[in-house]
XYZ file of C-alpha atoms in Angstrom:
509
model
C -0.008 -0.135 0.062
C 1.072 3.480 -0.799
C 2.120 5.403 2.373
C 2.373 9.082 2.690
C 6.007 10.329 2.929
C 8.000 11.529 6.006
C 6.156 14.504 7.382
C 7.429 18.000 6.847
C 4.578 19.931 8.264
C 3.714 19.254 11.803
C 0.347 19.943 13.478
C 0.791 20.747 17.031
C -0.803 17.945 19.177
C -3.377 15.298 18.322
C -6.368 17.161 19.343
C -5.081 20.323 20.542
C -3.991 23.594 18.635
C -3.907 23.331 14.723
C -0.895 25.642 14.505
C 1.429 24.638 11.716
C 5.096 24.921 11.093
C 6.770 24.651 7.626
C 9.917 22.841 7.687
C 11.109 22.772 4.021
C 11.731 25.031 0.951
C 9.809 24.979 -2.360
C 11.244 21.728 -3.516
C 10.116 19.982 -0.438
C 6.523 21.642 -0.663
C 6.219 20.575 -4.217
C 7.283 16.992 -3.527
C 4.818 16.608 -0.640
C 2.013 18.230 -2.662
C 2.554 15.546 -5.330
C 2.421 12.988 -2.436
C -0.556 14.429 -0.702
C -3.069 12.336 -2.537
C -3.796 8.826 -1.026
C -4.901 5.917 -3.313
C -5.409 2.538 -1.756
C -7.822 1.114 -4.393
C -6.978 -2.250 -5.128
C -3.845 -2.303 -2.916
C -5.360 -3.525 0.452
C -4.809 -7.111 1.518
C -8.240 -8.084 2.941
C -6.924 -10.697 5.274
C -8.627 -10.096 8.638
C -12.294 -10.837 9.339
C -14.215 -7.871 10.484
C -14.676 -7.612 14.266
C -18.088 -7.047 15.225
C -18.430 -5.434 18.607
C -20.151 -7.326 21.090
C -23.396 -6.348 22.527
C -22.961 -4.653 25.961
C -24.076 -6.941 28.741
C -26.583 -5.234 31.227
C -28.588 -6.142 34.506
C -31.723 -4.858 35.734
C -31.769 -3.063 39.037
C -34.713 -3.216 41.749
C -36.516 -0.288 40.022
C -36.217 -2.134 36.552
C -33.650 0.103 34.904
C -31.185 -1.755 32.719
C -27.690 -1.284 34.187
C -24.536 -1.216 31.968
C -21.093 -1.228 33.687
C -18.378 0.425 31.318
C -14.785 0.381 32.265
C -12.374 2.723 30.524
C -9.036 1.374 30.458
C -5.649 1.188 28.632
C -4.138 -1.824 27.062
C -2.555 -3.221 24.019
C -4.060 -4.348 20.750
C -2.642 -6.550 17.964
C -3.693 -4.410 14.977
C -1.130 -6.146 12.550
C 1.921 -8.428 12.600
C 4.704 -7.181 15.033
C 4.561 -5.195 18.430
C 1.077 -4.765 19.714
C -0.251 -1.351 19.851
C -0.908 0.775 22.896
C -4.609 1.451 22.856
C -7.425 2.647 24.927
C -10.833 0.712 25.197
C -14.255 0.393 27.022
C -14.636 -3.041 28.669
C -11.783 -4.087 26.411
C -8.363 -2.814 24.978
C -9.745 -1.203 21.794
C -12.970 0.514 21.286
C -16.226 -0.332 23.148
C -19.044 -2.668 22.958
C -22.337 -1.721 20.968
C -25.037 -0.487 23.620
C -28.646 -1.231 22.713
C -31.840 -0.111 24.375
C -35.398 0.432 23.339
C -37.272 3.663 23.605
C -39.067 4.043 26.692
C -36.413 1.928 28.677
C -34.765 3.195 31.735
C -31.068 3.035 31.312
C -28.199 3.501 33.922
C -24.660 3.582 33.607
C -21.543 2.876 35.945
C -18.824 4.540 34.127
C -15.408 3.718 35.718
C -12.273 5.570 34.579
C -9.244 3.395 34.707
C -6.919 5.652 33.135
C -4.479 8.046 34.559
C -6.147 10.939 33.458
C -9.636 12.460 33.429
C -12.243 11.692 30.530
C -15.658 11.506 29.949
C -18.387 9.609 28.039
C -20.731 11.533 25.722
C -23.709 10.011 24.244
C -23.640 11.496 20.876
C -27.055 12.087 19.429
C -29.076 11.233 22.571
C -31.766 13.325 23.923
C -31.364 13.441 27.656
C -30.633 15.810 30.610
C -27.602 18.034 30.562
C -26.214 16.661 33.593
C -26.245 13.078 31.863
C -24.805 14.419 28.409
C -21.106 13.324 29.364
C -19.604 16.690 27.914
C -16.766 18.470 29.440
C -18.732 19.346 32.394
C -19.132 15.860 33.388
C -15.462 14.599 33.265
C -14.562 11.600 35.356
C -11.275 11.902 37.345
C -8.860 8.948 37.293
C -10.218 6.253 39.551
C -13.635 7.747 39.542
C -17.003 6.674 38.711
C -19.702 8.524 36.941
C -23.413 7.081 37.251
C -25.711 8.807 34.715
C -29.435 7.591 34.344
C -32.202 8.536 31.914
C -35.130 7.270 30.121
C -34.481 6.678 26.394
C -36.911 8.917 24.538
C -36.355 9.146 20.855
C -36.932 7.104 17.656
C -34.932 3.979 16.661
C -31.462 5.511 15.534
C -27.762 4.683 15.184
C -25.941 6.773 17.821
C -22.677 6.542 19.117
C -20.702 7.248 22.182
C -17.011 8.951 22.936
C -15.135 10.981 25.263
C -15.557 14.629 25.428
C -12.916 16.250 27.732
C -12.137 19.897 27.130
C -9.208 20.145 24.795
C -8.392 16.404 24.630
C -11.334 14.801 22.779
C -9.434 14.036 19.657
C -6.466 12.648 21.460
C -8.796 10.272 23.466
C -11.045 9.219 20.393
C -7.673 8.535 18.469
C -6.429 6.257 21.158
C -9.468 4.151 20.831
C -12.505 5.394 23.016
C -15.480 4.912 20.928
C -18.558 2.698 20.386
C -21.988 2.566 18.902
C -25.306 3.115 20.752
C -28.270 1.759 18.983
C -31.721 2.662 19.896
C -34.672 0.380 18.901
C -38.395 0.876 18.881
C -41.519 -1.126 18.152
C -42.078 0.758 14.849
C -38.707 -0.103 13.466
C -38.950 -3.672 14.791
C -42.105 -4.328 12.885
C -40.203 -3.222 9.524
C -38.767 -5.973 7.167
C -35.568 -4.429 7.329
C -32.255 -6.505 7.787
C -32.127 -6.744 11.728
C -29.938 -9.644 12.797
C -27.140 -7.791 14.334
C -23.604 -8.968 13.024
C -25.252 -10.983 10.368
C -27.265 -8.623 7.930
C -27.293 -5.617 10.104
C -23.791 -4.583 10.507
C -22.002 -1.807 12.625
C -19.384 -0.127 11.034
C -17.066 2.263 12.819
C -14.783 3.560 10.162
C -11.656 5.315 11.388
C -8.321 6.201 10.122
C -4.812 6.016 11.904
C -1.221 6.446 11.315
C 1.056 3.665 12.497
C 4.783 3.935 12.849
C 7.400 1.231 12.102
C 6.842 -0.018 15.690
C 3.037 -0.179 15.147
C 2.260 2.802 17.460
C -0.274 5.342 16.607
C 1.377 8.585 15.409
C -0.276 12.005 15.903
C 0.526 15.141 13.908
C -1.047 15.970 10.594
C -0.372 15.644 6.907
C 1.333 18.309 4.778
C -0.504 21.721 5.167
C -3.427 19.811 6.731
C -5.857 22.376 8.547
C -7.973 19.452 9.978
C -5.731 17.725 12.081
C -4.808 13.829 11.630
C -5.356 12.166 8.301
C -4.249 8.632 8.746
C -3.267 6.323 5.832
C -4.633 3.169 7.395
C -8.481 2.699 7.384
C -10.053 0.334 10.009
C -13.620 -0.631 10.372
C -14.380 -1.633 14.219
C -10.686 -1.583 14.840
C -9.869 -4.050 12.183
C -7.343 -3.264 9.551
C -7.670 -4.877 5.968
C -11.321 -6.211 7.004
C -13.369 -8.538 5.146
C -17.096 -9.429 5.751
C -18.874 -12.786 4.755
C -22.231 -11.775 3.331
C -24.946 -14.649 3.963
C -28.141 -12.546 2.759
C -29.253 -10.861 -0.475
C -29.784 -7.763 1.366
C -27.370 -6.362 4.054
C -27.873 -3.166 6.116
C -24.668 -1.291 7.008
C -24.698 1.090 10.061
C -21.875 3.543 8.784
C -20.401 5.789 11.394
C -17.714 8.244 10.687
C -15.579 7.767 13.903
C -12.584 9.582 12.497
C -11.217 12.582 14.316
C -10.596 14.613 11.081
C -11.401 12.856 7.910
C -14.302 12.940 5.579
C -15.500 9.687 3.680
C -17.530 9.776 0.688
C -18.879 6.062 0.792
C -19.784 4.139 -2.227
C -18.635 0.800 -3.773
C -15.758 -0.445 -6.102
C -18.250 -1.114 -8.866
C -20.652 2.056 -8.055
C -23.395 -0.112 -7.415
C -26.436 1.671 -6.072
C -27.899 1.349 -2.418
C -30.603 2.468 -0.304
C -30.131 5.194 2.276
C -32.664 4.240 5.093
C -31.770 6.247 7.873
C -29.480 9.370 8.759
C -28.358 10.586 12.378
C -31.607 10.666 13.846
C -33.412 7.668 12.522
C -35.226 6.189 9.694
C -36.259 8.282 6.635
C -39.898 8.189 5.539
C -38.843 6.607 2.536
C -35.476 5.092 1.119
C -33.171 7.152 -1.148
C -31.487 5.382 -3.833
C -27.914 6.803 -4.534
C -24.241 5.476 -5.236
C -22.525 7.831 -2.688
C -23.115 9.146 0.901
C -20.545 11.437 2.264
C -20.210 11.705 5.921
C -18.219 13.999 7.962
C -16.863 13.037 11.290
C -19.590 12.234 13.801
C -22.263 11.568 11.016
C -24.089 8.300 10.542
C -25.982 6.695 7.810
C -27.632 3.240 7.343
C -27.656 2.060 3.965
C -29.177 -1.358 2.436
C -27.098 -2.977 -0.258
C -28.034 -5.861 -2.570
C -25.652 -8.711 -3.264
C -25.692 -11.694 -5.936
C -24.457 -15.044 -5.001
C -20.767 -15.471 -5.052
C -19.689 -11.940 -5.830
C -17.131 -9.881 -4.097
C -17.274 -5.908 -3.797
C -15.402 -3.420 -1.836
C -16.765 -0.709 0.194
C -14.789 2.406 -0.655
C -14.387 5.890 0.090
C -14.363 7.990 -3.083
C -13.116 11.732 -3.458
C -15.287 14.171 -1.905
C -18.240 15.524 -3.866
C -18.289 18.904 -1.976
C -16.569 20.554 1.150
C -13.545 22.204 0.187
C -12.371 25.481 -1.736
C -9.021 25.793 -3.697
C -6.103 23.557 -3.055
C -7.022 22.823 0.643
C -9.047 19.869 -0.683
C -6.093 17.783 -1.864
C -3.979 18.258 1.282
C -6.922 17.608 3.415
C -8.075 14.242 2.088
C -10.739 15.458 -0.604
C -8.864 13.577 -3.454
C -8.197 10.344 -1.721
C -9.741 7.085 -2.830
C -9.614 4.534 -0.086
C -10.529 0.841 0.205
C -12.491 0.216 3.359
C -13.888 -3.143 3.596
C -14.492 -6.216 1.210
C -17.593 -7.752 1.230
C -17.653 -11.528 -0.021
C -20.999 -13.075 -0.772
C -21.694 -16.789 -0.314
C -22.655 -18.964 -3.187
C -26.365 -19.032 -1.712
C -28.034 -16.025 -0.083
C -31.061 -15.937 2.300
C -33.553 -13.567 1.170
C -35.879 -12.929 3.757
C -35.750 -9.045 4.060
C -36.926 -6.062 2.183
C -36.817 -2.329 2.086
C -40.339 -1.170 3.024
C -42.217 1.863 0.964
C -42.696 3.630 4.246
C -40.326 3.592 7.298
C -39.752 6.602 9.566
C -41.270 9.907 10.060
C -40.086 13.029 8.273
C -38.906 16.079 9.913
C -42.003 18.113 10.533
C -40.609 21.399 12.282
C -42.457 24.415 10.733
C -40.116 27.445 10.455
C -43.157 29.816 11.056
C -43.390 28.487 14.586
C -39.806 29.658 15.621
C -39.766 31.996 18.391
C -35.963 33.095 18.170
C -33.458 33.237 15.149
C -29.815 32.877 15.752
C -26.582 33.034 13.441
C -23.628 31.010 13.900
C -20.182 31.467 11.616
C -17.475 29.235 11.966
C -13.968 30.418 11.011
C -10.415 29.501 11.603
C -9.547 26.757 13.738
C -11.134 27.725 16.966
C -13.892 30.490 16.709
C -17.706 30.682 16.269
C -18.934 34.049 15.865
C -15.503 35.399 16.729
C -15.184 33.693 19.975
C -13.386 30.698 21.410
C -14.825 28.310 23.863
C -14.835 29.238 27.479
C -16.356 26.582 29.843
C -17.624 29.354 32.281
C -19.490 31.303 29.629
C -22.896 30.258 28.771
C -23.625 31.884 25.221
C -27.298 31.926 25.486
C -30.582 30.293 26.779
C -33.433 28.527 24.815
C -36.869 28.024 26.166
C -38.056 24.638 26.788
C -40.929 23.556 24.402
C -40.154 26.121 21.838
C -38.743 26.092 18.159
C -35.827 28.024 16.884
C -34.099 28.547 13.644
C -30.227 28.490 13.474
C -28.400 29.788 10.583
C -25.222 28.200 10.309
C -22.161 29.011 7.864
C -18.523 28.077 7.177
C -17.136 31.235 6.639
C -13.685 30.133 5.230
C -12.284 27.580 2.831
C -11.443 24.970 5.683
C -13.720 21.791 6.463
C -16.002 22.417 9.188
C -19.094 20.576 10.341
C -21.729 21.440 13.170
C -22.896 19.227 15.782
C -25.587 20.101 18.589
C -26.071 18.104 21.769
C -29.465 17.062 22.997
C -31.572 17.531 19.810
C -32.016 16.139 16.303
C -32.503 19.131 13.938
C -34.212 19.660 10.617
C -32.158 21.049 7.558
C -34.618 23.502 6.396
C -32.659 24.915 3.411
C -29.106 25.233 1.944
C -28.545 28.581 0.604
C -32.313 29.354 0.450
C -32.874 25.962 -1.563
C -34.302 22.565 -0.505
C -31.531 20.631 1.179
C -30.109 17.709 -0.904
C -31.598 14.345 -0.190
C -29.043 13.161 2.049
C -29.749 15.894 4.516
C -33.746 15.514 4.520
C -33.902 13.354 7.677
C -33.292 14.161 11.361
C -29.619 15.218 11.945
C -27.352 16.162 14.772
C -24.382 16.688 12.814
C -24.090 18.402 9.305
C -21.086 19.228 7.066
C -20.836 22.779 6.260
C -19.608 23.577 2.667
C -17.769 26.759 2.634
C -19.643 29.974 1.968
C -23.044 28.162 2.220
C -25.496 29.003 4.772
C -27.483 26.224 6.522
C -30.834 26.994 8.173
C -31.596 24.503 10.834
C -34.793 24.038 12.910
C -34.611 22.900 16.397
C -37.101 22.047 19.006
C -36.028 22.037 22.697
C -38.093 19.721 24.917
C -38.235 17.949 28.121
C -35.207 18.829 29.980
C -34.276 22.011 31.677
C -31.255 23.231 33.491
C -30.172 27.054 33.882
C -26.562 26.107 35.079
C -25.548 22.912 33.260
C -25.075 23.547 29.529
C -25.205 21.420 26.405
C -22.598 22.159 23.486
C -22.543 22.956 19.817
C -19.363 22.705 17.984
C -17.415 21.782 15.085
C -16.913 17.912 15.012
C -13.492 18.230 13.259
C -11.989 17.266 16.803
C -8.723 19.328 16.251
C -10.911 22.393 15.685
C -13.204 21.516 18.639
C -10.415 21.059 21.054
C -8.769 24.440 19.896
C -12.079 26.155 21.087
C -14.432 25.921 17.978
C -17.413 25.298 20.565
C -20.060 27.227 22.427
C -22.773 26.198 25.133
C -26.252 26.773 25.699
C -28.729 25.895 28.557
C -32.472 25.042 28.210
C -34.643 27.161 30.648
C -38.066 26.575 32.043
C -40.761 28.986 32.424
C -39.428 32.003 34.510
C -35.899 30.756 34.673
C -33.059 32.773 33.682
C -29.286 31.770 32.581
C -27.562 30.897 35.762
C -23.861 30.056 36.395
C -21.779 26.942 35.530
C -20.647 25.524 38.843
C -16.998 25.768 39.022
C -16.514 22.272 40.052
C -18.276 21.022 36.694
C -15.391 22.550 34.859
C -12.792 20.270 36.608
C -14.690 17.013 36.418
C -15.681 14.782 39.168
C -17.709 11.715 40.107
């Protein structure tokens, strides 16, 4: 496999500042520019069976809540031949189990931090009280426990969980702390979609890594990268060079861009069409047929793809359809062509599932119901509306039960996206026009194409707290960790914005 050449441009830290230092003359720059495009198509040895994360075990407490025990720990993992890689994991040495719960269930977690530094677990895409959110205000100290509990109250969806310590999220995710969180409900269970976990319903946490000659994760960024780390090794569920044995005609792939910086434009090596059936917040009202689905870090998509007996095809990330301006695209992965996972169909395939004509519920927020309009402009590496994150500053408050319109734009040529905690939002328009098909479902993370304005409708319901905020931020983790983040509180009737408790900013149990 072609490997990027020795680094001549260094990004400071894995998840911290994105300052860059040029270390070479014009000849070096030209050389590295030519080497900036990564192409692994047809060059990956798919020799390892795709690891399927185990379903997290649970017990029931006297109140009937399902209790999950999660231990964050360090260890080593055999990613390829040679020395094992130093990794972090949850209930294991690398990544974490898939948590699965049904709408209406009370879930409780005992999160133990076995690391030698503070971290947290954020439930990305989950609707829940701010004190349970797992953001930077719920950091768990080394040797500490955190016990969040809430009732799952949202439609079936593919969510995920990952750390969110202030300034260190990218580093902690890169070391291996991430897992999938699948929400089920009665409506989705009644559909004929593929649903046998690990057989025809397959979780795919797609991430990139740089490994040095000693098989250890390397930080830093690619030549002139303004996003952070762009790895030259692609793994799925922690597996390098993965293959998956297909046993059914239809397979549902739950795609998660779990990378800290990289964009993926998923499709197949033969450009076969597939059905997009769900986005971040759950099932679409009807499937959309396409041959590409582009996901920025943090975004999810569920697709259903059909196979013929005996065939082999590769899931591939193609060059980006959109998202960059000028030469920045090439040095930030926009032109990369990456083999991700080989899918090998058996000679005989079961055929017991289908994609129904009707599935989920379309976003139904009426912009005319909005009580407030806000604007957010992302620029550089660390600013939203000209300000960097301050853990003790609450940027604004929203009223519980109301709808707001947020206009969000990427004011420069760098890649950004926008994630909001607690809510799934509706993309009302992009530059005043109907959003593209891939953005017409419920979303909690959206890629921001430079110089376009995204109008989002959000409803804030159920949970209020004038002191403990939710976050909104760029999910390019180097940007988030550098300060491209703000925070808001949800206020009940008569409540006013409070003050973040000082202890919350330092973590605790």
